[in-house]
Coordinates of C-alpha atoms and ligand atoms in Angstrom, one line a residue:
M1 CA 0.0 0.0 0.0
D2 CA 1.4 3.4 -0.9
V3 CA 0.7 6.5 1.1
S4 CA 1.4 10.1 0.3
P5 CA 4.7 11.7 1.3
L6 CA 5.5 12.4 4.9
Q7 CA 4.2 15.9 5.9
V8 CA 5.3 18.1 8.6
R9 CA 2.5 20.2 9.9
T10 CA 2.6 23.2 12.0
L11 CA 0.5 22.9 15.2
P12 CA -2.6 25.0 14.7
T13 CA -3.0 27.3 17.7
A14 CA -6.6 28.3 17.1
P15 CA -9.8 26.7 18.0
Y16 CA -11.0 24.7 15.0
A17 CA -14.5 23.9 16.0
D18 CA -15.3 22.3 12.6
Q19 CA -12.3 20.0 12.5
K20 CA -11.7 16.7 14.2
P21 CA -8.2 15.3 14.9
G22 CA -6.9 13.4 11.9
T23 CA -8.8 15.4 9.2
S24 CA -6.5 16.6 6.6
G25 CA -6.0 20.2 5.5
L26 CA -5.7 21.8 8.9
R27 CA -5.7 25.5 8.4
K28 CA -2.9 27.4 10.0
K29 CA -3.7 30.4 12.1
T30 CA -2.0 32.1 14.9
Y31 CA -4.3 32.7 17.8
V32 CA -3.1 32.3 21.3
F33 CA -3.2 28.6 22.2
E34 CA -6.2 28.4 24.6
T35 CA -8.3 25.4 23.8
K36 CA -7.8 21.7 24.1
Q37 CA -7.7 21.4 20.3
D38 CA -4.8 19.3 19.1
Y39 CA -4.0 18.2 22.6
L40 CA -3.6 14.7 21.2
Q41 CA -1.1 15.7 18.5
N42 CA 0.9 17.8 20.9
F43 CA 1.0 15.0 23.5
I44 CA 2.0 12.3 21.0
Q45 CA 4.6 14.4 19.2
S46 CA 6.1 15.3 22.6
V47 CA 6.3 11.6 23.5
F48 CA 8.0 10.8 20.1
S49 CA 10.3 13.7 20.3
S50 CA 11.4 12.6 23.7
I51 CA 12.8 9.4 22.2
D52 CA 16.1 9.8 20.4
L53 CA 15.6 9.5 16.6
R54 CA 18.1 6.7 16.4
D55 CA 16.1 4.7 19.0
R56 CA 12.9 5.4 17.3
Q57 CA 14.0 4.2 13.9
G58 CA 12.9 0.7 13.2
S59 CA 11.6 0.3 16.8
T60 CA 8.4 -1.4 17.9
L61 CA 5.7 0.3 20.0
V62 CA 2.6 -1.3 21.5
I63 CA -0.8 0.4 21.5
G64 CA -3.8 -0.5 23.6
G65 CA -6.7 1.1 25.4
D66 CA -9.8 0.5 27.5
G67 CA -12.2 0.9 24.6
R68 CA -13.6 4.2 25.8
Y69 CA -15.1 7.0 23.6
L70 CA -12.5 8.7 21.2
N71 CA -10.0 5.9 21.6
K72 CA -10.3 4.6 18.1
S73 CA -10.0 7.9 16.4
A74 CA -7.1 8.8 18.6
I75 CA -5.3 5.6 17.7
E76 CA -5.8 6.4 14.0
V77 CA -4.0 9.7 14.5
I78 CA -1.3 8.0 16.6
V79 CA -0.7 5.5 13.8
Q80 CA -0.3 8.3 11.2
M81 CA 2.1 10.2 13.5
A82 CA 4.1 7.1 14.4
A83 CA 4.7 6.4 10.7
A84 CA 5.9 10.0 10.2
N85 CA 8.1 9.9 13.2
G86 CA 10.2 6.9 12.2
I87 CA 8.7 4.2 14.3
G88 CA 9.1 0.9 12.4
R89 CA 6.3 -1.2 13.7
L90 CA 3.2 -0.9 15.8
V91 CA 1.5 -3.8 17.6
I92 CA -2.1 -2.8 18.4
G93 CA -4.9 -4.7 20.2
Q94 CA -7.8 -5.5 17.9
N95 CA -10.2 -2.5 17.7
G96 CA -7.6 -0.6 19.8
V97 CA -8.5 -2.6 22.9
M98 CA -5.9 -4.0 25.2
S99 CA -5.8 -3.8 29.0
T100 CA -3.1 -2.0 30.8
P101 CA -1.6 -5.2 32.3
A102 CA -1.7 -6.8 28.9
V103 CA 0.1 -3.9 27.3
S104 CA 2.8 -4.2 29.9
C105 CA 3.0 -7.9 29.2
V106 CA 3.3 -7.4 25.4
I107 CA 5.9 -4.6 25.7
R108 CA 8.1 -6.9 27.7
K109 CA 7.5 -10.0 25.6
I110 CA 8.3 -8.4 22.3
K111 CA 11.0 -6.1 23.7
A112 CA 9.2 -2.9 22.4
I113 CA 10.6 0.5 23.2
G114 CA 7.4 1.3 25.0
G115 CA 3.6 1.6 24.7
I116 CA 0.8 4.0 24.5
I117 CA -2.4 3.2 26.4
L118 CA -5.6 5.1 25.7
T119 CA -7.3 5.1 29.1
A120 CA -8.5 7.3 31.9
S121 CA -8.4 4.2 34.1
H122 CA -11.2 4.2 36.7
N123 CA -12.7 7.5 35.7
P124 CA -16.1 7.7 33.8
A125 CA -16.1 7.1 30.0
G126 CA -18.4 8.4 27.2
P127 CA -18.8 11.6 25.3
S128 CA -19.1 13.6 28.6
G129 CA -16.7 11.4 30.5
D130 CA -12.9 11.4 30.7
F131 CA -10.2 10.6 28.1
G132 CA -6.5 9.9 28.8
I133 CA -3.2 8.9 27.2
K134 CA -0.6 7.0 29.1
F135 CA 3.0 6.3 28.0
N136 CA 4.9 3.3 29.3
I137 CA 8.6 2.6 28.8
S138 CA 10.5 -0.5 27.7
N139 CA 10.2 -2.2 31.1
G140 CA 6.5 -2.2 30.6
G141 CA 5.8 0.2 33.4
P142 CA 4.6 3.8 33.5
A143 CA 7.2 6.4 32.4
P144 CA 9.2 7.6 35.4
E145 CA 9.2 11.3 36.3
A146 CA 12.4 12.1 34.5
V147 CA 10.8 10.9 31.2
T148 CA 7.4 12.7 31.8
D149 CA 9.2 15.9 32.8
N150 CA 11.1 15.8 29.6
I151 CA 7.9 15.2 27.6
F152 CA 6.2 18.1 29.4
Q153 CA 9.1 20.4 28.7
I154 CA 9.1 19.5 25.0
S155 CA 5.3 20.0 24.8
K156 CA 5.7 23.6 26.0
T157 CA 7.8 24.7 23.1
L158 CA 6.7 22.4 20.4
E159 CA 5.7 24.1 17.2
E160 CA 5.0 21.4 14.7
Y161 CA 4.2 17.7 14.4
A162 CA 4.9 15.1 11.7
I163 CA 2.0 13.1 10.3
C164 CA 1.1 10.9 7.3
P165 CA -2.5 12.1 7.0
D166 CA -3.4 9.8 4.2
L167 CA -2.4 6.6 5.9
R168 CA -5.6 4.6 6.7
V169 CA -5.2 1.8 9.2
D170 CA -7.8 -1.0 9.7
L171 CA -8.0 -1.7 13.4
S172 CA -10.5 -4.4 13.2
T173 CA -8.8 -7.1 11.3
I174 CA -6.2 -9.3 13.0
G175 CA -3.0 -9.5 10.9
K176 CA -0.2 -7.4 9.4
Q177 CA -0.6 -4.3 7.3
S178 CA 2.4 -2.6 5.7
F179 CA 2.8 0.9 4.3
D180 CA 5.4 2.3 2.0
L181 CA 6.5 5.7 3.0
E182 CA 8.4 8.1 0.7
N183 CA 12.2 8.2 1.4
K184 CA 12.0 5.1 3.5
F185 CA 13.6 1.8 2.5
K186 CA 11.7 -0.3 4.9
P187 CA 7.9 -0.3 5.0
F188 CA 6.1 0.8 8.2
T189 CA 4.1 -2.1 9.6
V190 CA 1.1 -2.4 11.8
E191 CA 0.2 -5.6 13.4
I192 CA -3.3 -6.0 14.8
V193 CA -3.3 -8.7 17.5
D194 CA -5.7 -10.6 19.7
P195 CA -5.5 -8.5 22.9
V196 CA -5.9 -11.5 25.2
E197 CA -3.5 -14.1 23.7
S198 CA -0.1 -13.1 25.0
Y199 CA -1.5 -12.1 28.4
A200 CA -3.4 -15.4 28.7
N201 CA -0.2 -17.3 27.8
M202 CA 1.7 -15.4 30.6
L203 CA -1.0 -16.4 33.2
R204 CA -0.8 -20.0 32.1
N205 CA 2.9 -19.9 33.1
I206 CA 2.2 -18.2 36.5
F207 CA -0.7 -20.3 37.8
D208 CA -1.7 -23.9 37.8
F209 CA -4.6 -23.9 35.4
S210 CA -5.5 -27.5 36.0
V211 CA -6.0 -26.8 39.7
L212 CA -8.0 -23.7 39.0
K213 CA -10.1 -25.5 36.4
E214 CA -10.9 -28.3 38.9
M215 CA -12.0 -25.7 41.4
L216 CA -14.1 -23.7 39.0
S217 CA -15.7 -26.5 37.0
G218 CA -14.9 -29.9 38.7
P219 CA -17.4 -31.9 40.7
N220 CA -17.1 -29.7 43.8
H221 CA -16.7 -26.5 42.0
I222 CA -17.2 -23.1 43.7
K223 CA -19.3 -20.4 42.1
I224 CA -17.8 -17.1 41.2
R225 CA -19.1 -13.8 39.9
L226 CA -16.9 -11.4 38.0
D227 CA -18.1 -7.9 36.9
A228 CA -16.1 -6.4 34.1
M229 CA -18.4 -3.2 34.2
H230 CA -18.1 -2.9 30.4
G231 CA -14.5 -1.9 30.7
V232 CA -11.6 -3.7 28.9
V233 CA -11.4 -6.7 31.1
G234 CA -14.5 -8.5 29.7
P235 CA -12.8 -10.4 26.8
Y236 CA -10.1 -11.5 29.2
V237 CA -12.6 -12.8 31.8
K238 CA -14.6 -14.6 29.1
K239 CA -11.6 -16.2 27.4
I240 CA -9.6 -17.2 30.5
L241 CA -12.1 -17.8 33.3
C242 CA -15.1 -19.0 31.2
E243 CA -13.7 -20.7 28.1
E244 CA -10.5 -22.0 29.5
L245 CA -11.1 -22.6 33.2
G246 CA -14.7 -23.7 32.6
S247 CA -16.6 -21.2 34.8
P248 CA -20.2 -21.0 33.5
A249 CA -21.4 -18.1 31.5
N250 CA -23.3 -16.4 34.3
S251 CA -20.1 -16.1 36.3
A252 CA -19.0 -13.2 34.1
I253 CA -21.2 -10.1 33.6
N254 CA -20.9 -6.8 31.7
C255 CA -18.2 -8.3 29.5
V256 CA -18.6 -6.3 26.3
P257 CA -16.3 -3.3 26.3
K258 CA -18.4 -0.2 25.6
E259 CA -17.4 3.4 24.7
D260 CA -19.3 4.7 27.7
F261 CA -18.7 1.6 29.9
G262 CA -22.5 1.0 29.5
G263 CA -23.1 3.9 31.9
H264 CA -21.2 2.1 34.7
H265 CA -18.6 3.9 36.7
A266 CA -15.9 1.2 36.2
D267 CA -14.2 1.8 39.5
P268 CA -14.0 -1.4 41.7
N269 CA -15.1 -0.3 45.2
L270 CA -18.1 -0.8 47.4
T271 CA -19.8 2.4 46.0
Y272 CA -19.4 2.0 42.3
A273 CA -19.6 -1.8 42.1
A274 CA -22.8 -1.7 44.1
D275 CA -24.6 -4.1 41.7
L276 CA -22.0 -6.8 42.3
V277 CA -22.2 -6.2 46.1
E278 CA -26.0 -6.6 46.0
T279 CA -25.8 -9.8 44.0
M280 CA -23.1 -11.3 46.3
K281 CA -25.1 -10.5 49.4
G282 CA -27.6 -13.2 48.3
G283 CA -25.1 -15.9 49.1
E284 CA -25.3 -17.7 45.8
Y285 CA -21.7 -17.0 44.9
D286 CA -18.6 -17.9 46.9
F287 CA -16.2 -15.4 45.3
G288 CA -16.7 -12.1 43.5
A289 CA -14.5 -9.5 41.9
A290 CA -14.8 -6.3 39.9
F291 CA -12.3 -4.4 37.8
D292 CA -11.7 -0.9 36.6
G293 CA -11.9 0.4 33.0
D294 CA -8.4 -0.6 32.0
G295 CA -8.2 -3.7 34.0
D296 CA -5.4 -2.9 36.5
R297 CA -7.5 -2.4 39.6
N298 CA -9.6 -5.1 41.4
M299 CA -12.0 -5.5 44.3
I300 CA -12.3 -9.0 46.0
L301 CA -15.4 -10.1 47.7
G302 CA -16.3 -13.3 49.6
K303 CA -19.7 -15.0 50.0
H304 CA -22.4 -12.6 51.3
S305 CA -20.3 -9.7 50.0
F306 CA -17.6 -10.2 52.6
F307 CA -15.3 -7.3 51.7
V308 CA -11.5 -7.8 51.4
N309 CA -9.8 -4.5 52.1
P310 CA -7.1 -4.0 49.3
S311 CA -4.4 -3.5 52.0
D312 CA -5.4 -6.9 53.5
S313 CA -5.6 -8.5 50.0
V314 CA -1.9 -8.0 49.3
A315 CA -1.0 -9.2 52.8
V316 CA -3.0 -12.4 52.4
I317 CA -1.4 -13.1 49.0
A318 CA 2.0 -12.5 50.7
A319 CA 1.2 -14.9 53.5
N320 CA 0.1 -17.6 51.0
I321 CA 2.5 -16.7 48.2
F322 CA 3.6 -20.3 47.5
S323 CA 0.1 -21.2 46.5
I324 CA 1.2 -19.5 43.2
P325 CA 3.6 -21.7 41.3
Y326 CA 5.4 -18.7 39.8
F327 CA 6.8 -17.8 43.2
Q328 CA 7.9 -21.3 43.9
Q329 CA 10.3 -20.8 41.0
T330 CA 11.4 -17.2 41.5
G331 CA 11.3 -17.1 45.3
V332 CA 10.2 -13.9 47.1
R333 CA 12.7 -11.0 46.5
G334 CA 10.9 -8.4 48.6
L335 CA 7.5 -7.0 49.4
A336 CA 6.3 -3.4 49.0
R337 CA 3.3 -1.1 49.7
S338 CA 2.7 2.5 49.0
M339 CA 3.0 4.8 52.1
P340 CA -0.7 5.3 52.7
T341 CA -1.5 1.6 52.4
S342 CA -2.2 -0.1 55.8
G343 CA 0.6 -1.9 57.6
A344 CA -1.0 -5.3 57.1
L345 CA 1.7 -6.3 54.7
D346 CA 4.4 -5.2 57.2
N347 CA 3.1 -7.8 59.7
V348 CA 3.7 -10.6 57.1
A349 CA 7.1 -9.2 56.1
K350 CA 8.2 -9.2 59.8
A351 CA 7.0 -12.7 60.4
T352 CA 8.6 -14.1 57.2
K353 CA 11.7 -11.9 57.5
I354 CA 11.2 -10.7 53.9
Q355 CA 12.4 -7.1 53.2
L356 CA 9.5 -4.6 53.0
H357 CA 9.7 -1.4 51.0
E358 CA 7.5 1.6 51.7
T359 CA 7.1 3.7 48.5
P360 CA 5.3 6.8 47.3
T361 CA 1.8 6.4 45.9
G362 CA 1.7 5.0 42.3
W363 CA 3.3 2.1 40.5
K364 CA 6.5 3.8 39.3
S365 CA 8.7 3.1 42.4
F366 CA 7.6 -0.6 42.4
G367 CA 8.8 -0.9 38.8
N368 CA 12.3 0.3 39.7
L369 CA 12.6 -2.2 42.6
M370 CA 11.3 -5.0 40.4
D371 CA 13.9 -4.2 37.7
A372 CA 16.6 -4.3 40.3
G373 CA 15.4 -7.7 41.5
K374 CA 14.4 -6.4 44.9
L375 CA 10.6 -6.9 44.7
S376 CA 8.2 -9.7 44.0
L377 CA 4.8 -8.7 45.3
C378 CA 3.3 -5.3 46.0
G379 CA 0.0 -3.4 46.5
E380 CA -1.8 -0.2 47.2
E381 CA -4.9 0.6 49.3
S382 CA -6.5 1.9 46.1
F383 CA -7.5 -1.5 44.8
G384 CA -4.2 -2.3 43.1
T385 CA -2.2 -5.5 43.5
G386 CA 0.5 -6.9 41.4
S387 CA 3.8 -8.7 41.1
D388 CA 7.0 -8.6 39.1
H389 CA 5.5 -10.7 36.2
I390 CA 4.8 -7.2 34.6
R391 CA 5.3 -3.6 35.6
E392 CA 1.6 -2.6 36.2
K393 CA -0.9 -3.6 38.8
D394 CA -3.0 -6.4 37.5
G395 CA -6.7 -7.1 38.3
L396 CA -7.2 -10.5 36.7
W397 CA -3.8 -11.7 38.1
T398 CA -5.1 -10.8 41.6
V399 CA -8.3 -12.8 41.0
L400 CA -6.3 -15.9 39.9
A401 CA -4.0 -15.4 42.9
W402 CA -6.9 -15.4 45.3
L403 CA -8.5 -18.4 43.6
S404 CA -5.1 -20.3 43.9
I405 CA -5.1 -19.5 47.6
L406 CA -8.7 -20.7 47.9
A407 CA -7.8 -23.9 46.1
T408 CA -4.8 -24.5 48.4
R409 CA -6.4 -23.7 51.7
K410 CA -9.8 -25.1 50.9
Q411 CA -11.4 -22.4 52.9
S412 CA -13.8 -19.5 52.1
V413 CA -12.6 -16.0 51.6
E414 CA -14.0 -15.0 55.0
E415 CA -12.3 -17.9 56.8
I416 CA -8.9 -17.1 55.1
M417 CA -9.2 -13.4 56.1
K418 CA -10.2 -14.2 59.7
D419 CA -7.4 -16.7 60.1
H420 CA -5.0 -14.2 58.8
W421 CA -6.1 -11.6 61.3
Q422 CA -5.9 -14.1 64.2
K423 CA -2.3 -14.9 63.2
Y424 CA -0.9 -11.5 62.3
G425 CA -3.3 -9.1 64.0
R426 CA -5.5 -6.7 62.1
N427 CA -4.9 -3.3 60.6
F428 CA -8.2 -1.4 60.6
F429 CA -8.0 1.0 57.6
T430 CA -10.2 3.6 56.1
R431 CA -9.9 6.4 53.5
Y432 CA -11.9 9.5 53.3
D433 CA -12.0 11.3 50.0
Y434 CA -13.0 15.0 49.6
E435 CA -13.4 15.5 45.9
E436 CA -13.8 18.7 43.9
V437 CA -12.5 20.9 46.7
D438 CA -11.5 24.4 45.9
A439 CA -7.8 23.9 45.0
D440 CA -6.5 27.0 46.8
A441 CA -8.3 26.1 50.0
A442 CA -7.0 22.5 49.8
Y443 CA -3.4 23.6 49.3
K444 CA -3.7 26.1 52.2
M445 CA -5.2 23.5 54.5
I446 CA -2.3 21.1 53.7
S447 CA 0.4 23.8 54.2
D448 CA -1.2 25.0 57.4
L449 CA -1.3 21.5 58.7
E450 CA 2.4 20.9 57.8
A451 CA 3.3 24.1 59.8
V452 CA 1.4 22.8 62.8
M453 CA 3.1 19.4 62.5
S454 CA 6.6 20.9 62.1
D455 CA 6.3 22.8 65.4
K456 CA 8.6 21.1 68.0
S457 CA 5.8 20.9 70.6
F458 CA 3.7 18.7 68.2
I459 CA 5.8 15.6 69.0
G460 CA 4.7 14.1 72.3
Q461 CA 1.3 15.9 72.2
K462 CA -1.6 13.9 73.4
F463 CA -5.1 13.7 71.9
S464 CA -8.0 12.1 73.6
V465 CA -11.4 11.1 72.3
G466 CA -13.6 9.3 74.9
E467 CA -11.5 6.8 76.6
K468 CA -9.0 6.6 73.8
M469 CA -5.7 8.6 74.1
Y470 CA -3.1 8.9 71.3
Q471 CA 0.3 10.4 71.7
V472 CA 2.2 11.7 68.7
Q473 CA 5.5 9.9 68.1
K474 CA 6.5 11.2 64.7
A475 CA 5.2 13.7 62.2
D476 CA 6.6 14.4 58.8
N477 CA 6.0 14.9 55.1
F478 CA 6.9 11.5 53.5
E479 CA 10.1 11.5 51.4
Y480 CA 11.4 8.6 49.4
S481 CA 14.9 7.9 48.3
D482 CA 14.8 5.4 45.5
P483 CA 17.4 2.8 46.4
V484 CA 17.8 2.0 42.7
D485 CA 18.2 5.2 40.8
G486 CA 19.0 7.5 43.8
S487 CA 16.1 9.9 43.0
V488 CA 14.4 11.6 45.9
S489 CA 10.6 12.2 45.9
R490 CA 9.5 14.8 48.4
N491 CA 6.1 16.0 49.6
Q492 CA 4.5 12.5 49.3
G493 CA 2.0 13.0 52.1
L494 CA 1.7 14.3 55.6
R495 CA 2.0 11.5 58.2
I496 CA 1.2 11.7 61.9
I497 CA 2.3 8.5 63.6
F498 CA 1.3 7.7 67.2
T499 CA 3.1 5.7 69.8
D500 CA 0.8 2.7 69.3
G501 CA 1.7 2.6 65.6
S502 CA -1.6 4.2 64.4
R503 CA -1.2 6.6 61.5
I504 CA -3.1 9.5 60.1
I505 CA -2.1 10.5 56.6
F506 CA -3.2 13.4 54.4
R507 CA -2.3 13.8 50.8
L508 CA -3.6 15.5 47.6
S509 CA -4.6 13.2 44.8
G510 CA -2.6 13.3 41.5
T511 CA -5.4 11.7 39.4
G512 CA -8.5 13.8 40.1
S513 CA -10.0 15.5 37.1
A514 CA -11.8 18.5 38.7
G515 CA -10.6 20.8 41.5
A516 CA -8.5 19.2 44.2
T517 CA -9.1 15.9 45.9
I518 CA -7.9 15.5 49.5
R519 CA -7.4 12.0 50.8
L520 CA -7.4 11.2 54.5
Y521 CA -6.1 7.8 55.4
I522 CA -6.4 6.2 58.9
D523 CA -4.5 3.0 59.8
S524 CA -4.6 1.4 63.2
Y525 CA -3.3 -2.0 64.4
E526 CA -5.2 -4.3 66.7
K527 CA -4.0 -7.6 68.1
D528 CA -6.7 -8.2 70.7
P529 CA -8.6 -11.3 69.3
Q530 CA -11.8 -10.0 71.0
K531 CA -11.8 -6.8 69.0
M532 CA -10.8 -8.3 65.7
Y533 CA -14.2 -8.4 64.0
Q534 CA -15.5 -5.0 65.0
D535 CA -16.8 -2.5 62.5
T536 CA -14.0 -0.5 60.9
Q537 CA -15.7 2.9 61.1
D538 CA -16.5 2.4 64.8
M539 CA -13.0 1.3 65.5
L540 CA -11.4 4.3 63.7
A541 CA -13.9 7.0 64.7
P542 CA -11.6 8.4 67.4
L543 CA -8.7 8.8 65.0
V544 CA -11.0 10.4 62.4
D545 CA -12.1 12.9 65.0
I546 CA -8.5 13.7 65.9
A547 CA -7.5 14.0 62.2
L548 CA -10.3 16.5 61.5
K549 CA -9.5 18.4 64.7
I550 CA -5.8 18.8 64.0
S551 CA -6.3 19.7 60.3
Q552 CA -9.5 21.8 60.6
L553 CA -10.3 20.2 57.2
H554 CA -14.0 21.0 57.2
Q555 CA -13.6 24.5 58.5
K556 CA -10.8 25.3 56.0
T557 CA -12.4 23.8 52.9
G558 CA -16.0 24.4 53.5
C559 CA -16.7 20.6 53.2
S560 CA -19.2 19.1 55.6
G561 CA -18.0 15.6 55.0
P562 CA -16.2 13.3 52.7
T563 CA -17.6 12.5 49.2
V564 CA -16.5 8.9 49.4
V565 CA -15.5 6.7 52.3
M566 CA -13.6 3.5 51.6
Ligands
LIG601 C1 -4.7 7.1 42.8 C2 -4.4 6.1 43.9 C3 -3.0 5.5 43.7 C4 -2.9 4.9 42.3 C5 -3.3 5.9 41.2 C6 -3.3 5.3 39.8 O1 -3.8 8.2 42.8 O2 -4.5 6.7 45.1 O3 -2.7 4.5 44.6 O4 -1.6 4.4 42.0 O5 -4.6 6.4 41.5 O6 -4.2 4.2 39.7 P1 -4.1 9.5 43.6 O7 -5.4 10.1 43.0 O8 -4.3 9.2 45.0 O9 -2.9 10.4 43.4
LIG602 ZN1 -6.8 1.6 36.1

């Protein structure tokens, strides 16, 4: 197939209300750049320009996405720009769909220079929802800050972008398409692949599929319910859990990826996965799980909707890690959790004498530790769990990890969780989110609080609520020195740590899409077996009171309460 010569276009700086990205013949005008028009072209050109031309030439890049609105048309533009920017080959999930963990897997497998994922993760989809572009590097993980900073700097001064506007790619047909470009000896190739295949293959080598098959479809099979919420994970659930492991069709729901996620808010938590929670309450199913739009997050439920807190989930997997054949081969190189995640994992690390790393929020620091061979299993309180099999969190992997543990222990989810608490003690944990807060008020509240906490008299101060008394042992703004690349991340969240180990943490979200989101995390350890099964909110109420009193959060932001409690 021949396409027209490579063209270099100057970035239009005006609002072109009548033109969509990818249409040819963009007019050139010079208004002040003040709209989101050509955001995509600017972002993608900045990503390409950040890669040395010699590294770009002949290289392979993976493209995936969660199937949301605008993804396909964005991918068409990205293909045209990749060709013009010297990328040799693109590997794209059929119809532009490939989950975040699967993209990570494919990048690593085919040794690509990186990948582009069209997703806004757990945020709403559809014409009035969110849209996002994510760039992953050659280890399969999110681009580290040095890379994203560079991309950002380039984007600020970029004046033009290269594109082959007449190149038409067919995203729907599996197979290879090649395009001859002017002045190029080698054709530019695009391979449309089955988004599930490589990923499923990887899972087959991590887990014992015959054991799982027996448990899901053998004579004494358990019943599971997986809700893909019309995000990207549906085809993966259908192929792996239903077709291959034999779980009946009604174990998987909302499995067709839709541009608006079928109106679902594909964020796996007790609020947004309410349908699954309701169904599970009935007691028909033994195990339930939900996923987010791009398939990296998960929520695990037991029979009657017994909720597994994500901080506990990673701790349970750590305590039962050899139920997963992969780890029998690799051993356990280290464990890690993000700072705000509860200390449940620490208890397992201590008991097993495995090194524990406490990292900033996000998956980037985990990736570095994994690359350096220091980390096998990690998790975050925000419904993310994963291992060094890839460099992203992985929802379906977590489900298979839990099912492997169920198969080994021959216990229910609730029994496993309760045994775990009896053995290691329990970290009661909650998170309060204050969304769409006025940004100035939020920043001021945080900086005022930091000032209060830095006062010498704060350490040793006692706070009482009812009969409970807490004394401050340590207070700081979490800082992380990466043991691998030596980089230092500052301002990662305010921590107040009490003498009994309880923690109050405040931080500002980096992923919210309107105003500022303040997150308040409370973590408190309990080893008294009598108190182990009490209600989390009751147990943590005194610490919530103290947190609100010290920070004056409500007074300073005008909020009367959190928008979400997890
Ligand atoms: C949130 C979560 C964090 C997670 C990130 C991406 O970030 O808290 O754990 O890694 O989404 O999924 P935040 O909005 O808190 O910055
Ligand atoms: Zn996600």
